[in-house]
Amino acid sequence: MKTEIKGVNGLDNKEKLIISEIKSLINLKNMEPGEKLPSERLLADRLGVSRGSIRNAIQKLEFYGLLKSMPQSGTFIADLGLTAINGMIHQIINLPTPDFKSLVETRIFLELKLVKFAAARRTEEDLSEIEEVLEKYKFKVLAGEDAVAEDLLFHLSIAKASHNPSLNRLMLSITPQIITDFEKYHVCKSNTALNAIDEHQAIVDAIRFKDPSRAEEKMKEHFSVLYQYCYESN
Amino acid sequence: MKTEIKGVNGLDNKEKLIISEIKSLINLKNMEPGEKLPSERLLADRLGVSRGSIRNAIQKLEFYGLLKSMPQSGTFIADLGLTAINGMIHQIINLPTPDFKSLVETRIFLELKLVKFAAARRTEEDLSEIEEVLEKYKFKVLAGEDAVAEDLLFHLSIAKASHNPSLNRLMLSITPQIITDFEKYHVCKSNTALNAIDEHQAIVDAIRFKDPSRAEEKMKEHFSVLYQYCYESN
DNA sequence: AATATAAATTTGGTTAACCAATTTAAGTAT
DNA sequence: ATACTTAAATTGGTTAACCAAATTTATATT
């Protein structure tokens, strides 16, 4: 049997099936928004699978905010109405696995905004943390060592300074996949690391002086190679 | 005992503790990137909890792309290096629960980009689907009925037409929370629904004519009230 | 000694039984 | 009838035992 390759954050066939069945059951019972889902035992029995599998599927839907389990009480359906629930679950199940270009496109888009917010909202603590991370990055690069991790932490420290937990979370959720893809597709050339020091420094300076547009501009320059890769065919 | 309120997508204290312990163990064993995590049984025994709890925590980290479980083989650590893993887990654990403003800010930001992509990349099928959803929305509004769900599906159909699965996924993951918060804070006034029809139509027209900047502009107008709410204090 | 083969172990996934908090129903006194 | 008390049933969470595939180790064969 062939090994099933499941993309990051994707759903395997069994999960899709169970989620789809849960959707059908919600429709069948014509449940009101905010109502309780049938108990895990009942679902497991009804769908002919174990409770563990049901709990797994519920956790996936909890991530998308469609369900919420309350201990010793029940699992509640988001107060969205049947039509919305159906539409969302349909899209979730049929969501394609993000490809590399989607991820890069998303990252550039996210980070250009994050750095603007960071420049506008950063506290002194944020700035200290960013500078501290930058120093570690410089040290590694100047020592001729690999600094992929330090580069990553630099960008994450900016994301944190944006003071938008929602965007920060999105950034966190796509970062590892991008990093590993970078190495796979050999996008990131190590010989550009020396340039990157100056680019990073320019970004930090803009954040220090609370200049959002300059911060965005410098981040754009930092991403220029990546940007080119992403839109070379457009 | 007080009921523990766990925000959407948030981690409860037990999950945070287990994730933190896993991080410590990775550091203790000084594991190489890409290496296998100790087995679930060993982790459960080492941390004094059940395998189920371990599996739960692993699933959370899988969402962030830090771990990947392979059946009958093991759970592999993302190829990021120890420093990056530590930094990411630290941020994940200490990530604040997104507040309403963060969500609204994120939604506006995401949708302005999604609609641009949709206008640039939409297929005929995408357009048909968007128009179909719009018709249902119009019908509901003109009938004087509640059309929150149809409005939601309209925006999701645009997200789909963006042909960026990564952004689409992010949009899906923040949408339900926003909708429910809308109703909680009474942001969305039902009497503006008639205006919204024209606004939606203008967006669709721009998408039909493949005019990204006009699409973005029309979406911005559609979000004007929301935009004001979000940045009223800035 | 190198290689092929098979048995034993380890692994994540699954299932079933158990626990404590909650909810619901029944009972009882007022 | 109503309000309060209590007990039975339901619920999500937890634990332990089991399964099949993958890995490792041991063994036999050349």
Coordinates of C-alpha atoms (C1' of nucleotides) in Angstrom, one line a residue:
Chain A
M1 CA 0.0 0.0 0.0
K2 CA 1.2 3.4 -0.9
T3 CA 2.1 5.8 1.9
E4 CA -0.4 8.5 2.2
I5 CA 1.2 11.9 2.0
K6 CA -0.8 14.3 4.0
G7 CA 0.1 18.0 3.6
V8 CA 0.7 20.2 6.6
N9 CA -2.6 21.1 8.2
G10 CA -4.5 19.0 5.6
L11 CA -7.1 16.5 6.4
D12 CA -6.7 12.8 5.5
N13 CA -9.5 10.9 3.8
K14 CA -10.9 9.4 7.0
E15 CA -11.1 12.8 8.6
K16 CA -12.8 14.3 5.6
L17 CA -15.3 11.5 5.6
I18 CA -16.2 11.8 9.3
I19 CA -16.4 15.6 9.0
S20 CA -18.7 15.2 6.0
E21 CA -20.9 12.7 7.9
I22 CA -21.1 15.1 10.9
K23 CA -22.2 17.8 8.5
S24 CA -24.9 15.5 7.1
L25 CA -26.1 14.6 10.6
I26 CA -26.4 18.3 11.5
N27 CA -28.5 18.8 8.4
L28 CA -30.6 15.7 9.0
K29 CA -31.5 16.8 12.5
N30 CA -32.0 20.3 11.2
M31 CA -30.1 21.6 14.2
E32 CA -30.5 25.2 15.3
P33 CA -27.4 27.4 15.5
G34 CA -25.7 27.2 18.9
E35 CA -27.3 23.8 19.6
K36 CA -25.4 20.8 21.0
L37 CA -23.9 18.2 18.7
P38 CA -25.0 14.7 19.4
S39 CA -22.7 13.1 22.0
E40 CA -19.4 11.6 20.9
R41 CA -20.7 8.1 21.7
L42 CA -23.8 8.5 19.5
L43 CA -21.7 9.9 16.7
A44 CA -19.2 7.1 16.9
D45 CA -22.0 4.5 16.9
R46 CA -23.9 6.3 14.1
L47 CA -20.9 6.5 11.9
G48 CA -19.4 3.2 12.8
V49 CA -16.1 4.5 14.0
S50 CA -14.5 4.8 17.4
R51 CA -14.9 7.8 19.7
G52 CA -11.2 8.6 19.3
S53 CA -11.8 9.2 15.6
I54 CA -14.8 11.4 16.3
R55 CA -12.8 13.4 18.9
N56 CA -10.0 13.8 16.3
A57 CA -12.5 15.2 13.7
I58 CA -14.1 17.5 16.3
Q59 CA -10.7 18.9 17.2
K60 CA -10.1 19.7 13.5
L61 CA -13.4 21.6 13.3
E62 CA -12.7 23.3 16.6
F63 CA -9.6 24.8 14.9
Y64 CA -11.8 26.4 12.4
G65 CA -14.1 27.7 15.1
L66 CA -17.1 25.6 14.0
L67 CA -17.4 23.5 17.1
K68 CA -16.5 24.0 20.8
S69 CA -16.3 21.2 23.3
M70 CA -17.3 21.8 26.9
P71 CA -16.3 19.2 29.5
Q72 CA -19.1 17.1 30.9
S73 CA -21.6 19.2 28.9
G74 CA -21.3 18.7 25.2
T75 CA -19.9 19.9 21.9
F76 CA -21.6 23.1 20.7
I77 CA -22.1 24.2 17.1
A78 CA -21.0 27.7 16.3
D79 CA -23.8 30.2 16.2
L80 CA -23.7 30.6 12.4
G81 CA -26.8 28.9 11.1
L82 CA -27.1 25.8 9.0
T83 CA -26.3 27.4 5.6
A84 CA -23.1 28.9 6.8
I85 CA -22.0 25.7 8.6
N86 CA -22.6 23.7 5.4
G87 CA -20.7 26.2 3.2
M88 CA -17.7 26.4 5.6
I89 CA -17.4 22.6 6.0
H90 CA -17.6 22.2 2.3
Q91 CA -14.8 24.6 1.7
I92 CA -12.7 23.2 4.5
I93 CA -12.9 19.7 3.1
N94 CA -12.2 20.8 -0.5
L95 CA -9.4 23.2 0.4
P96 CA -6.4 22.4 -1.8
T97 CA -3.1 21.7 -0.1
P98 CA -1.1 25.0 -0.1
D99 CA 1.7 25.0 -2.7
F100 CA 5.0 26.7 -2.2
K101 CA 4.0 29.8 -4.2
S102 CA 0.9 30.3 -2.2
L103 CA 2.9 30.1 1.0
V104 CA 5.6 32.6 -0.2
E105 CA 2.9 34.9 -1.5
T106 CA 1.1 34.7 1.8
R107 CA 4.3 35.2 3.8
I108 CA 5.4 38.4 1.9
F109 CA 1.9 39.7 2.2
L110 CA 1.7 39.0 5.9
E111 CA 5.1 40.3 6.8
L112 CA 4.8 43.6 5.0
K113 CA 1.8 44.3 7.2
L114 CA 3.3 42.9 10.3
V115 CA 6.3 45.1 10.1
K116 CA 4.1 48.2 9.5
F117 CA 2.2 47.3 12.7
A118 CA 5.4 46.6 14.5
A119 CA 6.8 50.0 13.6
A120 CA 3.6 51.7 14.7
R121 CA 3.0 49.8 17.9
R122 CA 6.2 48.4 19.2
T123 CA 7.1 48.9 22.8
E124 CA 10.5 49.4 24.2
E125 CA 10.5 45.8 25.2
D126 CA 9.6 44.7 21.7
L127 CA 12.5 46.8 20.3
S128 CA 15.0 45.4 22.8
E129 CA 13.9 41.8 21.9
I130 CA 14.2 42.5 18.2
E131 CA 17.6 44.0 18.5
E132 CA 18.7 41.1 20.7
V133 CA 17.7 38.6 18.1
L134 CA 19.3 40.6 15.4
E135 CA 22.6 40.6 17.3
K136 CA 22.5 36.8 17.6
Y137 CA 21.8 36.7 13.9
K138 CA 24.8 38.9 13.1
F139 CA 27.1 36.9 15.3
K140 CA 26.2 33.6 13.5
V141 CA 26.5 35.1 10.0
L142 CA 29.8 36.8 10.7
A143 CA 31.1 33.6 12.2
G144 CA 30.3 31.9 8.9
E145 CA 27.7 29.6 10.6
D146 CA 24.3 28.7 9.4
A147 CA 21.8 31.3 10.6
V148 CA 18.5 30.1 9.2
A149 CA 17.0 29.7 12.7
E150 CA 18.2 33.2 13.8
D151 CA 16.7 34.7 10.6
L152 CA 13.4 33.0 11.4
L153 CA 13.4 34.2 15.0
F154 CA 14.1 37.7 13.8
H155 CA 11.0 37.7 11.6
L156 CA 8.9 36.1 14.4
S157 CA 10.0 38.8 16.9
I158 CA 8.6 41.4 14.5
A159 CA 5.4 39.5 14.2
K160 CA 5.1 39.6 17.9
A161 CA 5.7 43.3 18.0
S162 CA 2.8 43.9 15.7
H163 CA 0.5 43.4 18.6
N164 CA -2.0 41.6 16.5
P165 CA -2.3 38.0 17.9
S166 CA -4.4 36.9 15.0
L167 CA -1.9 37.8 12.4
N168 CA 0.9 36.6 14.5
R169 CA -0.8 33.2 14.8
L170 CA -1.2 33.0 11.0
M171 CA 2.4 33.9 10.6
L172 CA 3.4 31.1 13.0
S173 CA 1.3 28.6 11.2
I174 CA 2.9 29.0 7.8
T175 CA 6.5 29.7 8.8
P176 CA 7.9 26.2 9.3
Q177 CA 6.5 24.9 6.0
I178 CA 8.1 27.8 4.2
I179 CA 11.5 27.3 5.9
T180 CA 11.6 23.6 5.0
D181 CA 10.4 24.3 1.4
F182 CA 13.2 26.9 1.1
E183 CA 15.8 24.3 1.8
K184 CA 14.1 21.8 -0.5
Y185 CA 13.8 24.2 -3.4
H186 CA 17.2 25.9 -2.7
V187 CA 15.6 29.3 -2.8
C188 CA 17.7 30.8 0.0
K189 CA 21.3 31.3 -1.0
S190 CA 23.7 31.4 1.9
N191 CA 26.0 33.8 0.2
T192 CA 23.4 36.5 0.4
A193 CA 23.5 36.4 4.2
L194 CA 26.0 39.3 4.5
N195 CA 23.6 41.5 2.5
A196 CA 20.8 40.3 4.8
I197 CA 22.5 41.8 7.8
D198 CA 22.2 45.3 6.4
E199 CA 18.7 44.7 5.3
H200 CA 17.7 43.4 8.7
Q201 CA 19.4 46.4 10.3
A202 CA 17.5 48.8 8.1
I203 CA 14.2 47.2 9.1
V204 CA 15.1 47.5 12.8
D205 CA 16.0 51.1 12.4
A206 CA 12.7 51.9 10.8
I207 CA 10.9 50.1 13.6
R208 CA 13.0 52.0 16.2
F209 CA 12.0 55.3 14.7
K210 CA 8.4 54.2 14.4
D211 CA 8.3 54.7 10.7
P212 CA 5.8 52.2 9.3
S213 CA 6.1 53.0 5.6
R214 CA 9.9 52.9 5.7
A215 CA 9.7 49.6 7.6
E216 CA 7.5 48.2 5.0
E217 CA 9.8 49.5 2.2
K218 CA 12.9 47.9 3.8
M219 CA 11.1 44.6 4.3
K220 CA 10.1 44.7 0.7
E221 CA 13.7 45.2 -0.3
H222 CA 14.6 42.3 2.0
F223 CA 12.1 40.2 0.1
S224 CA 13.0 41.4 -3.3
V225 CA 14.6 38.1 -4.4
L226 CA 11.7 36.2 -2.9
Y227 CA 9.2 38.6 -4.5
Q228 CA 10.8 38.1 -7.9
Y229 CA 10.6 34.3 -7.5
C230 CA 6.9 34.6 -6.5
Y231 CA 5.8 36.8 -9.4
E232 CA 8.4 36.1 -12.0
S233 CA 5.7 34.5 -14.3
N234 CA 3.1 37.2 -13.9
Chain B
M1 CA -14.0 25.3 40.6
K2 CA -14.2 28.1 38.0
T3 CA -15.0 27.1 34.5
E4 CA -11.9 27.5 32.3
I5 CA -12.7 29.7 29.4
K6 CA -10.5 28.6 26.5
G7 CA -10.5 31.0 23.5
V8 CA -10.9 29.7 20.0
N9 CA -7.7 28.0 18.8
G10 CA -6.1 28.7 22.2
L11 CA -4.3 26.2 24.3
D12 CA -5.4 25.2 27.8
N13 CA -3.0 25.0 30.7
K14 CA -2.5 21.3 30.4
E15 CA -1.7 21.5 26.7
K16 CA 0.7 24.3 27.4
L17 CA 2.4 22.3 30.1
I18 CA 2.8 19.2 28.0
I19 CA 4.0 21.2 25.0
S20 CA 6.5 22.9 27.2
E21 CA 7.7 19.6 28.6
I22 CA 8.1 18.2 25.1
K23 CA 10.2 21.2 24.2
S24 CA 12.4 20.7 27.3
L25 CA 12.8 17.0 26.4
I26 CA 13.9 17.9 22.9
N27 CA 16.5 20.3 24.3
L28 CA 17.6 17.8 26.9
K29 CA 18.2 15.1 24.4
N30 CA 19.8 17.7 22.1
M31 CA 17.9 16.3 19.2
E32 CA 19.0 17.0 15.7
P33 CA 16.6 18.6 13.3
G34 CA 14.4 16.1 11.4
E35 CA 15.0 13.5 14.1
K36 CA 12.3 11.4 15.6
L37 CA 10.5 12.5 18.8
P38 CA 10.6 9.9 21.6
S39 CA 7.6 7.5 21.3
E40 CA 4.2 8.6 22.6
R41 CA 4.4 5.9 25.3
L42 CA 7.8 7.1 26.5
L43 CA 6.6 10.7 26.5
A44 CA 3.4 9.8 28.4
D45 CA 5.4 7.9 31.0
R46 CA 8.1 10.5 31.2
L47 CA 5.5 13.3 31.8
G48 CA 3.2 11.3 33.9
V49 CA 0.2 11.7 31.6
S50 CA -1.8 9.5 29.3
R51 CA -0.9 8.8 25.7
G52 CA -4.2 10.5 24.7
S53 CA -3.0 13.8 26.2
I54 CA 0.3 13.4 24.5
R55 CA -1.4 12.8 21.1
N56 CA -3.6 15.8 21.7
A57 CA -0.5 18.0 22.3
I58 CA 1.2 16.6 19.3
Q59 CA -1.8 17.4 17.1
K60 CA -1.6 21.0 18.2
L61 CA 2.0 21.2 17.3
E62 CA 1.3 19.5 14.0
F63 CA -1.0 22.4 13.2
Y64 CA 1.9 24.7 13.5
G65 CA 4.0 22.5 11.3
L66 CA 6.5 21.7 14.0
L67 CA 5.8 18.0 14.2
K68 CA 4.6 15.3 11.8
S69 CA 3.4 11.9 12.8
M70 CA 3.9 9.0 10.5
P71 CA 2.0 5.8 11.2
Q72 CA 4.0 2.9 12.6
S73 CA 7.1 5.0 12.3
G74 CA 7.2 7.9 14.7
T75 CA 6.7 11.6 15.1
F76 CA 9.2 13.7 13.3
I77 CA 10.5 17.1 14.4
A78 CA 10.4 19.8 11.7
D79 CA 13.8 20.3 10.1
L80 CA 14.3 23.7 11.6
G81 CA 17.0 23.3 14.2
L82 CA 16.8 23.5 18.0
T83 CA 16.9 27.3 18.3
A84 CA 14.0 27.8 15.9
I85 CA 11.9 25.1 17.5
N86 CA 12.5 26.6 20.9
G87 CA 11.6 30.1 19.7
M88 CA 8.5 28.9 17.9
I89 CA 7.1 26.9 20.8
H90 CA 7.8 29.8 23.1
Q91 CA 5.8 32.1 21.0
I92 CA 3.0 29.6 20.4
I93 CA 2.5 29.0 24.2
N94 CA 2.6 32.7 25.0
L95 CA 0.4 33.8 22.1
P96 CA -2.4 36.0 23.5
T97 CA -5.9 35.2 22.7
P98 CA -7.0 37.3 19.6
D99 CA -9.3 40.0 20.6
F100 CA -12.1 41.4 18.4
K101 CA -10.1 44.3 17.0
S102 CA -7.3 42.0 16.0
L103 CA -9.7 39.8 14.2
V104 CA -11.5 42.6 12.4
E105 CA -8.1 44.2 11.5
T106 CA -7.0 40.8 10.1
R107 CA -10.2 40.2 8.2
I108 CA -10.1 43.6 6.4
F109 CA -6.5 43.1 5.6
L110 CA -7.0 39.6 4.3
E111 CA -10.1 40.3 2.3
L112 CA -8.7 43.3 0.5
K113 CA -5.9 41.1 -0.8
L114 CA -8.2 38.1 -1.5
V115 CA -10.5 40.2 -3.6
K116 CA -7.6 41.5 -5.6
F117 CA -6.4 38.0 -6.3
A118 CA -9.9 36.9 -7.1
A119 CA -10.2 39.7 -9.7
A120 CA -6.9 38.7 -11.2
R121 CA -7.2 35.0 -11.2
R122 CA -10.9 34.0 -11.2
T123 CA -12.1 31.4 -13.6
E124 CA -15.5 31.4 -15.2
E125 CA -16.5 28.8 -12.7
D126 CA -15.4 31.0 -9.9
L127 CA -17.4 33.9 -11.3
S128 CA -20.5 31.8 -11.7
E129 CA -20.3 30.5 -8.1
I130 CA -19.8 34.0 -6.7
E131 CA -22.8 35.3 -8.7
E132 CA -24.9 32.4 -7.6
V133 CA -24.1 33.1 -4.0
L134 CA -24.9 36.8 -4.5
E135 CA -28.3 36.0 -5.9
K136 CA -29.2 34.0 -2.9
Y137 CA -28.0 36.8 -0.7
K138 CA -30.1 39.3 -2.6
F139 CA -33.2 37.1 -2.4
K140 CA -32.9 36.8 1.4
V141 CA -32.3 40.5 2.0
L142 CA -35.2 41.5 -0.3
A143 CA -37.4 39.1 1.4
G144 CA -36.6 40.8 4.6
E145 CA -35.0 37.8 6.1
D146 CA -31.7 37.4 8.0
A147 CA -28.8 37.0 5.5
V148 CA -25.8 36.7 7.7
A149 CA -25.0 33.3 6.4
E150 CA -25.3 34.3 2.8
D151 CA -23.1 37.3 3.4
L152 CA -20.5 35.0 4.9
L153 CA -20.7 32.6 1.9
F154 CA -20.3 35.5 -0.5
H155 CA -17.0 36.5 1.1
L156 CA -15.8 32.9 1.3
S157 CA -16.6 32.4 -2.4
I158 CA -14.3 35.3 -3.2
A159 CA -11.6 33.8 -0.9
K160 CA -11.9 30.6 -2.9
A161 CA -11.5 32.4 -6.2
S162 CA -8.3 34.0 -5.0
H163 CA -6.6 30.7 -5.8
N164 CA -4.4 31.0 -2.8
P165 CA -5.2 28.0 -0.6
S166 CA -3.0 29.3 2.2
L167 CA -4.8 32.7 2.4
N168 CA -8.1 31.0 2.0
R169 CA -7.3 28.7 4.9
L170 CA -6.4 31.7 7.1
M171 CA -9.7 33.4 6.1
L172 CA -11.7 30.3 7.0
S173 CA -10.0 30.0 10.4
I174 CA -10.9 33.5 11.6
T175 CA -14.4 33.9 10.0
P176 CA -16.7 32.1 12.5
Q177 CA -15.2 33.9 15.5
I178 CA -15.7 37.3 13.7
I179 CA -19.3 36.5 12.8
T180 CA -20.2 35.5 16.4
D181 CA -18.4 38.5 17.8
F182 CA -20.3 40.7 15.3
E183 CA -23.6 39.6 16.8
K184 CA -22.2 39.8 20.4
Y185 CA -21.0 43.4 20.0
H186 CA -23.9 44.4 17.7
V187 CA -21.5 45.8 15.1
C188 CA -23.5 44.6 12.0
K189 CA -26.7 46.6 11.7
S190 CA -29.4 44.8 9.7
N191 CA -30.8 48.0 8.2
T192 CA -27.6 48.5 6.2
A193 CA -28.3 45.3 4.3
L194 CA -30.0 47.0 1.4
N195 CA -26.9 49.1 0.8
A196 CA -24.8 46.0 1.1
I197 CA -26.5 44.5 -2.0
D198 CA -25.2 47.3 -4.2
E199 CA -21.8 47.1 -2.5
H200 CA -21.6 43.3 -3.1
Q201 CA -22.7 43.8 -6.7
A202 CA -20.0 46.4 -7.3
I203 CA -17.4 44.0 -6.0
V204 CA -18.7 41.2 -8.3
D205 CA -18.6 43.6 -11.3
A206 CA -15.0 44.4 -10.6
I207 CA -14.2 40.7 -10.4
R208 CA -16.0 40.0 -13.6
F209 CA -14.0 42.6 -15.4
K210 CA -10.9 41.4 -13.8
D211 CA -10.0 44.7 -12.3
P212 CA -8.1 44.0 -9.1
S213 CA -7.6 47.6 -8.0
R214 CA -11.3 48.4 -8.5
A215 CA -12.3 45.2 -6.7
E216 CA -10.1 46.2 -3.7
E217 CA -11.6 49.7 -3.7
K218 CA -15.1 48.4 -3.7
M219 CA -14.3 46.0 -0.9
K220 CA -12.8 48.9 1.0
E221 CA -16.1 50.8 0.6
H222 CA -18.0 47.8 1.7
F223 CA -15.8 47.6 4.9
S224 CA -15.9 51.3 5.5
V225 CA -18.1 51.0 8.6
L226 CA -16.0 48.2 9.9
Y227 CA -12.8 50.0 9.0
Q228 CA -14.0 53.0 11.0
Y229 CA -14.8 50.8 13.9
C230 CA -11.4 49.2 13.8
Y231 CA -9.3 52.4 13.5
E232 CA -11.6 54.9 15.2
S233 CA -9.1 55.5 18.0
N234 CA -6.0 55.8 15.9
Chain C
dA1 C1' 32.1 -11.7 5.7
dA2 C1' 28.2 -10.3 3.1
dT3 C1' 23.5 -10.9 2.1
dA4 C1' 19.0 -12.5 2.4
dT5 C1' 15.4 -14.1 5.4
dA6 C1' 12.6 -14.3 9.4
dA7 C1' 11.4 -13.4 14.0
dA8 C1' 10.9 -9.9 17.6
dT9 C1' 10.3 -5.3 18.9
dT10 C1' 8.7 -0.6 18.4
dT11 C1' 5.6 2.5 16.5
dG12 C1' 1.3 5.4 15.7
dG13 C1' -3.6 4.3 15.3
dT14 C1' -7.8 2.2 17.2
dT15 C1' -11.0 0.4 20.4
dA16 C1' -13.2 -0.3 24.7
dA17 C1' -13.7 0.5 29.6
dC18 C1' -13.5 3.9 33.3
dC19 C1' -13.8 8.7 35.8
dA20 C1' -15.6 13.0 37.4
dA21 C1' -18.3 16.9 36.5
dT22 C1' -22.6 18.2 34.6
dT23 C1' -27.2 18.0 33.5
dT24 C1' -31.6 16.1 33.9
dA25 C1' -35.3 13.8 36.3
dA26 C1' -37.5 12.3 40.3
dG27 C1' -38.8 12.9 44.8
dT28 C1' -40.1 15.6 49.0
dA29 C1' -41.1 19.1 52.1
dT30 C1' -43.3 23.5 52.3
Chain D
dA1 C1' -48.4 24.3 42.9
dT2 C1' -43.6 25.7 44.0
dA3 C1' -39.1 25.5 45.6
dC4 C1' -35.6 22.7 47.2
dT5 C1' -33.0 18.2 47.6
dT6 C1' -31.3 14.2 45.9
dA7 C1' -30.4 10.5 42.8
dA8 C1' -30.0 8.7 38.2
dA9 C1' -28.4 9.4 33.5
dT10 C1' -25.5 11.8 30.2
dT11 C1' -21.3 14.1 28.9
dG12 C1' -16.4 15.1 27.5
dG13 C1' -12.0 13.6 29.3
dT14 C1' -8.8 9.9 30.7
dT15 C1' -6.7 5.5 31.0
dA16 C1' -5.3 1.0 29.6
dA17 C1' -5.4 -2.8 26.4
dC18 C1' -5.1 -4.2 21.5
dC19 C1' -4.0 -3.9 16.2
dA20 C1' -1.3 -3.7 12.1
dA21 C1' 2.4 -1.7 9.8
dA22 C1' 7.1 -0.4 10.0
dT23 C1' 11.6 -1.0 12.0
dT24 C1' 15.1 -3.3 14.1
dT25 C1' 17.5 -7.4 15.5
dA26 C1' 18.7 -12.1 15.1
dT27 C1' 19.5 -16.0 12.3
dA28 C1' 20.4 -18.7 8.4
dT29 C1' 22.5 -19.1 3.8
dT30 C1' 25.8 -18.5 0.4

